[in-house]
Amino acid sequence: MFQLVYISKAKNRLSEPDLLKMMASFRSRNTTNGITGLLLYDGKGTFIQLLEGELNAVQDLYSCICKDPRHERINKLHEQTVEKRLFAQWQMGFKRLDTCDIVEHEGLSEFLNQENGFDYLKQNPEFSIQLLHYFRQC
Ligand SMILES: Cc1cc2nc3c(=O)[nH]c(=O)nc-3n(C[C@H](O)[C@H](O)[C@H](O)COP(=O)(O)O)c2cc1C
């Protein structure tokens, strides 16, 4: 099993219906391709996504994602081989950080108050990983 985490910036502001439509199509493709994971969106354009699956499936998807015109500034933060999936039940979980009820995670409100969340994550890559792990339990 292989895991990859990246961050990116949406090119245009995405509405709730846009996001839900995107998620429905990602989930159906991920079921076919054996991909699981979690996508976090900060409400201001920053994505954090963890992809997991067979090495080839994850790499192929990541190269499609890198060419996707809906976002830019795609930065890989982390990749590793793992024994088993972290998100086995999630064809692609989705959490919008700005409207979620759970704000007791240390650092989340500080992150959401940042003028530029994307740059903050680029400078603090371990914070993205912490958020992904945190939202796995929610
Ligand atoms: C932020 C973001 C996350 C994405 N996540 C996935 C995903 O989990 N699974 C997926 O199949 N496509 C995902 N995509 C869409 C892919 O980039 C691509 O459009 C899709 O795989 C179809 O590729 P194709 O049109 O080249 O066949 C994502 C796109 C963006 C912008």
Short mmCIF file of N, CA, C and O in Angstrom, two decimals, residues 5-76:
data_model
loop_
_atom_site.label_atom_id
_atom_site.label_comp_id
_atom_site.label_asym_id
_atom_site.label_seq_id
_atom_site.Cartn_x
_atom_site.Cartn_y
_atom_site.Cartn_z
N VAL A 5 0.43 12.54 0.34
CA VAL A 5 -0.29 13.72 0.82
C VAL A 5 0.21 14.94 0.04
O VAL A 5 1.42 15.12 -0.13
N TYR A 6 -0.75 15.75 -0.44
CA TYR A 6 -0.34 16.99 -1.11
C TYR A 6 -1.28 18.11 -0.68
O TYR A 6 -2.37 17.86 -0.14
N ILE A 7 -0.83 19.34 -0.93
CA ILE A 7 -1.71 20.50 -0.76
C ILE A 7 -1.80 21.23 -2.10
O ILE A 7 -0.89 21.11 -2.94
N SER A 8 -2.89 21.96 -2.30
CA SER A 8 -3.03 22.74 -3.53
C SER A 8 -4.00 23.89 -3.27
O SER A 8 -4.61 23.96 -2.20
N LYS A 9 -4.12 24.73 -4.26
CA LYS A 9 -4.97 25.93 -4.16
C LYS A 9 -6.00 25.88 -5.29
O LYS A 9 -5.62 25.73 -6.46
N ALA A 10 -7.27 26.01 -4.97
CA ALA A 10 -8.32 26.06 -6.00
C ALA A 10 -8.13 27.31 -6.84
O ALA A 10 -7.77 28.37 -6.31
N LYS A 11 -8.36 27.20 -8.15
CA LYS A 11 -8.20 28.38 -9.02
C LYS A 11 -9.35 29.35 -8.83
O LYS A 11 -9.18 30.56 -8.87
N ASN A 12 -10.56 28.78 -8.66
CA ASN A 12 -11.73 29.64 -8.46
C ASN A 12 -12.39 29.28 -7.15
O ASN A 12 -12.22 28.16 -6.67
N ARG A 13 -13.15 30.22 -6.63
CA ARG A 13 -13.87 29.94 -5.39
C ARG A 13 -14.90 28.84 -5.66
O ARG A 13 -15.63 28.90 -6.66
N LEU A 14 -14.93 27.84 -4.82
CA LEU A 14 -15.82 26.70 -5.06
C LEU A 14 -17.01 26.77 -4.11
O LEU A 14 -16.85 26.95 -2.91
N SER A 15 -18.21 26.64 -4.69
CA SER A 15 -19.42 26.66 -3.86
C SER A 15 -19.64 25.26 -3.30
O SER A 15 -19.03 24.29 -3.75
N GLU A 16 -20.54 25.18 -2.32
CA GLU A 16 -20.86 23.89 -1.71
C GLU A 16 -21.34 22.88 -2.78
O GLU A 16 -20.83 21.76 -2.84
N PRO A 17 -22.29 23.29 -3.67
CA PRO A 17 -22.71 22.34 -4.70
C PRO A 17 -21.56 21.90 -5.63
O PRO A 17 -21.49 20.74 -6.01
N ASP A 18 -20.64 22.83 -5.95
CA ASP A 18 -19.48 22.46 -6.79
C ASP A 18 -18.69 21.35 -6.10
O ASP A 18 -18.30 20.36 -6.72
N LEU A 19 -18.43 21.57 -4.80
CA LEU A 19 -17.61 20.61 -4.05
C LEU A 19 -18.30 19.25 -3.96
O LEU A 19 -17.67 18.21 -4.15
N LEU A 20 -19.60 19.27 -3.70
CA LEU A 20 -20.33 18.01 -3.55
C LEU A 20 -20.35 17.24 -4.87
O LEU A 20 -20.21 16.00 -4.89
N LYS A 21 -20.49 17.98 -5.96
CA LYS A 21 -20.49 17.34 -7.28
C LYS A 21 -19.12 16.70 -7.56
O LYS A 21 -19.01 15.57 -8.04
N MET A 22 -18.06 17.46 -7.25
CA MET A 22 -16.70 16.93 -7.45
C MET A 22 -16.50 15.67 -6.62
O MET A 22 -16.00 14.66 -7.11
N MET A 23 -16.92 15.73 -5.35
CA MET A 23 -16.70 14.58 -4.46
C MET A 23 -17.42 13.34 -4.97
O MET A 23 -16.88 12.24 -4.90
N ALA A 24 -18.63 13.52 -5.50
CA ALA A 24 -19.39 12.35 -5.98
C ALA A 24 -18.61 11.68 -7.11
O ALA A 24 -18.50 10.45 -7.16
N SER A 25 -18.04 12.48 -8.00
CA SER A 25 -17.32 11.87 -9.12
C SER A 25 -16.00 11.25 -8.64
O SER A 25 -15.61 10.18 -9.09
N PHE A 26 -15.30 11.89 -7.70
CA PHE A 26 -14.04 11.32 -7.18
C PHE A 26 -14.33 9.97 -6.52
O PHE A 26 -13.60 9.00 -6.72
N ARG A 27 -15.41 9.93 -5.74
CA ARG A 27 -15.69 8.69 -4.99
C ARG A 27 -16.00 7.55 -5.92
O ARG A 27 -15.55 6.42 -5.70
N SER A 28 -16.74 7.85 -6.98
CA SER A 28 -17.09 6.75 -7.86
C SER A 28 -15.84 6.24 -8.61
O SER A 28 -15.63 5.04 -8.73
N ARG A 29 -14.97 7.15 -9.02
CA ARG A 29 -13.71 6.71 -9.66
C ARG A 29 -12.81 5.98 -8.67
O ARG A 29 -12.14 5.02 -9.02
N ASN A 30 -12.78 6.46 -7.44
CA ASN A 30 -11.91 5.84 -6.44
C ASN A 30 -12.35 4.42 -6.12
O ASN A 30 -11.50 3.55 -5.87
N THR A 31 -13.66 4.18 -6.14
CA THR A 31 -14.15 2.82 -5.90
C THR A 31 -13.59 1.91 -6.99
O THR A 31 -13.07 0.83 -6.70
N THR A 32 -13.66 2.36 -8.22
CA THR A 32 -13.13 1.57 -9.34
C THR A 32 -11.62 1.35 -9.21
O THR A 32 -11.11 0.27 -9.51
N ASN A 33 -10.90 2.37 -8.76
CA ASN A 33 -9.44 2.30 -8.76
C ASN A 33 -8.83 1.86 -7.43
O ASN A 33 -7.61 1.85 -7.29
N GLY A 34 -9.68 1.51 -6.47
CA GLY A 34 -9.17 1.04 -5.17
C GLY A 34 -8.46 2.12 -4.38
O GLY A 34 -7.51 1.85 -3.65
N ILE A 35 -8.90 3.37 -4.56
CA ILE A 35 -8.29 4.50 -3.83
C ILE A 35 -9.18 4.86 -2.64
O ILE A 35 -10.41 4.92 -2.77
N THR A 36 -8.55 5.11 -1.50
CA THR A 36 -9.27 5.66 -0.35
C THR A 36 -8.50 6.90 0.13
O THR A 36 -7.39 7.17 -0.34
N GLY A 37 -9.09 7.64 1.07
CA GLY A 37 -8.38 8.80 1.59
C GLY A 37 -9.29 9.86 2.12
O GLY A 37 -10.47 9.61 2.40
N LEU A 38 -8.73 11.06 2.26
CA LEU A 38 -9.48 12.17 2.85
C LEU A 38 -9.06 13.47 2.16
O LEU A 38 -7.86 13.70 1.93
N LEU A 39 -10.06 14.28 1.85
CA LEU A 39 -9.82 15.60 1.28
C LEU A 39 -10.33 16.66 2.27
O LEU A 39 -11.48 16.61 2.68
N LEU A 40 -9.44 17.56 2.66
CA LEU A 40 -9.83 18.67 3.54
C LEU A 40 -9.82 19.96 2.72
O LEU A 40 -8.94 20.16 1.87
N TYR A 41 -10.79 20.83 2.99
CA TYR A 41 -10.88 22.10 2.28
C TYR A 41 -11.07 23.20 3.32
O TYR A 41 -11.94 23.08 4.19
N ASP A 42 -10.26 24.25 3.25
CA ASP A 42 -10.31 25.27 4.31
C ASP A 42 -11.37 26.34 4.08
O ASP A 42 -11.50 27.26 4.89
N GLY A 43 -12.11 26.23 2.96
CA GLY A 43 -13.17 27.21 2.69
C GLY A 43 -12.66 28.45 1.96
O GLY A 43 -13.43 29.25 1.47
N LYS A 44 -11.31 28.60 1.88
CA LYS A 44 -10.74 29.78 1.21
C LYS A 44 -9.87 29.37 0.03
O LYS A 44 -9.06 30.14 -0.45
N GLY A 45 -9.99 28.11 -0.38
CA GLY A 45 -9.26 27.69 -1.58
C GLY A 45 -8.16 26.66 -1.37
O GLY A 45 -7.62 26.15 -2.33
N THR A 46 -7.81 26.39 -0.11
CA THR A 46 -6.71 25.43 0.11
C THR A 46 -7.23 24.01 0.30
O THR A 46 -8.14 23.79 1.09
N PHE A 47 -6.64 23.08 -0.47
CA PHE A 47 -6.95 21.66 -0.32
C PHE A 47 -5.79 20.95 0.36
O PHE A 47 -4.62 21.26 0.10
N ILE A 48 -6.12 19.95 1.19
CA ILE A 48 -5.13 18.99 1.70
C ILE A 48 -5.74 17.63 1.38
O ILE A 48 -6.89 17.37 1.75
N GLN A 49 -5.00 16.80 0.66
CA GLN A 49 -5.57 15.49 0.33
C GLN A 49 -4.59 14.38 0.63
O GLN A 49 -3.39 14.47 0.33
N LEU A 50 -5.10 13.32 1.23
CA LEU A 50 -4.33 12.08 1.40
C LEU A 50 -4.94 11.04 0.48
O LEU A 50 -6.16 10.83 0.50
N LEU A 51 -4.09 10.43 -0.35
CA LEU A 51 -4.53 9.36 -1.27
C LEU A 51 -3.84 8.09 -0.82
O LEU A 51 -2.65 8.10 -0.51
N GLU A 52 -4.56 6.99 -0.84
CA GLU A 52 -3.91 5.72 -0.55
C GLU A 52 -4.48 4.61 -1.42
O GLU A 52 -5.64 4.66 -1.83
N GLY A 53 -3.63 3.64 -1.72
CA GLY A 53 -4.03 2.53 -2.59
C GLY A 53 -2.77 1.84 -3.09
O GLY A 53 -1.68 2.05 -2.55
N GLU A 54 -2.91 1.03 -4.15
CA GLU A 54 -1.73 0.41 -4.74
C GLU A 54 -0.85 1.50 -5.33
O GLU A 54 -1.35 2.52 -5.82
N LEU A 55 0.47 1.26 -5.28
CA LEU A 55 1.44 2.27 -5.74
C LEU A 55 1.07 2.87 -7.10
O LEU A 55 0.98 4.10 -7.24
N ASN A 56 0.81 1.99 -8.10
CA ASN A 56 0.52 2.51 -9.45
C ASN A 56 -0.75 3.32 -9.49
O ASN A 56 -0.83 4.35 -10.18
N ALA A 57 -1.77 2.85 -8.76
CA ALA A 57 -3.06 3.55 -8.76
C ALA A 57 -2.89 4.95 -8.15
O ALA A 57 -3.42 5.94 -8.69
N VAL A 58 -2.13 5.05 -7.07
CA VAL A 58 -1.94 6.35 -6.42
C VAL A 58 -1.11 7.28 -7.32
O VAL A 58 -1.45 8.45 -7.52
N GLN A 59 -0.05 6.72 -7.91
CA GLN A 59 0.80 7.56 -8.76
C GLN A 59 0.06 8.05 -10.00
O GLN A 59 0.20 9.19 -10.41
N ASP A 60 -0.75 7.14 -10.60
CA ASP A 60 -1.52 7.54 -11.79
C ASP A 60 -2.51 8.65 -11.44
O ASP A 60 -2.65 9.63 -12.16
N LEU A 61 -3.20 8.45 -10.31
CA LEU A 61 -4.18 9.46 -9.90
C LEU A 61 -3.48 10.79 -9.61
O LEU A 61 -3.94 11.85 -10.06
N TYR A 62 -2.35 10.73 -8.92
CA TYR A 62 -1.66 11.97 -8.57
C TYR A 62 -1.21 12.70 -9.84
O TYR A 62 -1.30 13.93 -9.92
N SER A 63 -0.79 11.96 -10.87
CA SER A 63 -0.39 12.70 -12.08
C SER A 63 -1.60 13.32 -12.77
O SER A 63 -1.48 14.40 -13.35
N CYS A 64 -2.79 12.66 -12.71
CA CYS A 64 -4.01 13.31 -13.24
C CYS A 64 -4.33 14.56 -12.42
O CYS A 64 -4.67 15.62 -12.97
N ILE A 65 -4.23 14.42 -11.10
CA ILE A 65 -4.56 15.53 -10.20
C ILE A 65 -3.63 16.73 -10.48
O ILE A 65 -4.07 17.88 -10.49
N CYS A 66 -2.35 16.44 -10.76
CA CYS A 66 -1.39 17.53 -11.03
C CYS A 66 -1.74 18.30 -12.29
O CYS A 66 -1.35 19.46 -12.44
N LYS A 67 -2.46 17.63 -13.22
CA LYS A 67 -2.81 18.30 -14.49
C LYS A 67 -4.20 18.92 -14.43
O LYS A 67 -4.66 19.51 -15.41
N ASP A 68 -4.88 18.75 -13.33
CA ASP A 68 -6.28 19.20 -13.24
C ASP A 68 -6.34 20.72 -13.19
O ASP A 68 -5.76 21.35 -12.30
N PRO A 69 -7.05 21.34 -14.16
CA PRO A 69 -7.08 22.81 -14.23
C PRO A 69 -7.87 23.49 -13.12
O PRO A 69 -7.87 24.72 -13.01
N ARG A 70 -8.56 22.71 -12.27
CA ARG A 70 -9.35 23.33 -11.21
C ARG A 70 -8.50 23.83 -10.04
O ARG A 70 -8.97 24.56 -9.18
N HIS A 71 -7.23 23.42 -10.02
CA HIS A 71 -6.37 23.91 -8.93
C HIS A 71 -4.94 24.12 -9.42
O HIS A 71 -4.60 23.78 -10.55
N GLU A 72 -4.12 24.71 -8.56
CA GLU A 72 -2.74 25.04 -8.93
C GLU A 72 -1.87 24.94 -7.68
O GLU A 72 -2.37 24.61 -6.61
N ARG A 73 -0.59 25.26 -7.80
CA ARG A 73 0.37 25.22 -6.68
C ARG A 73 0.32 23.87 -5.95
O ARG A 73 0.30 23.81 -4.72
N ILE A 74 0.29 22.79 -6.74
CA ILE A 74 0.20 21.45 -6.13
C ILE A 74 1.57 21.08 -5.55
O ILE A 74 2.57 21.10 -6.26
N ASN A 75 1.60 20.83 -4.25
CA ASN A 75 2.86 20.54 -3.54
C ASN A 75 2.73 19.22 -2.81
O ASN A 75 1.91 19.09 -1.90
N LYS A 76 3.56 18.26 -3.19
CA LYS A 76 3.57 16.99 -2.48
C LYS A 76 4.26 17.20 -1.13
O LYS A 76 5.36 17.74 -1.07
#
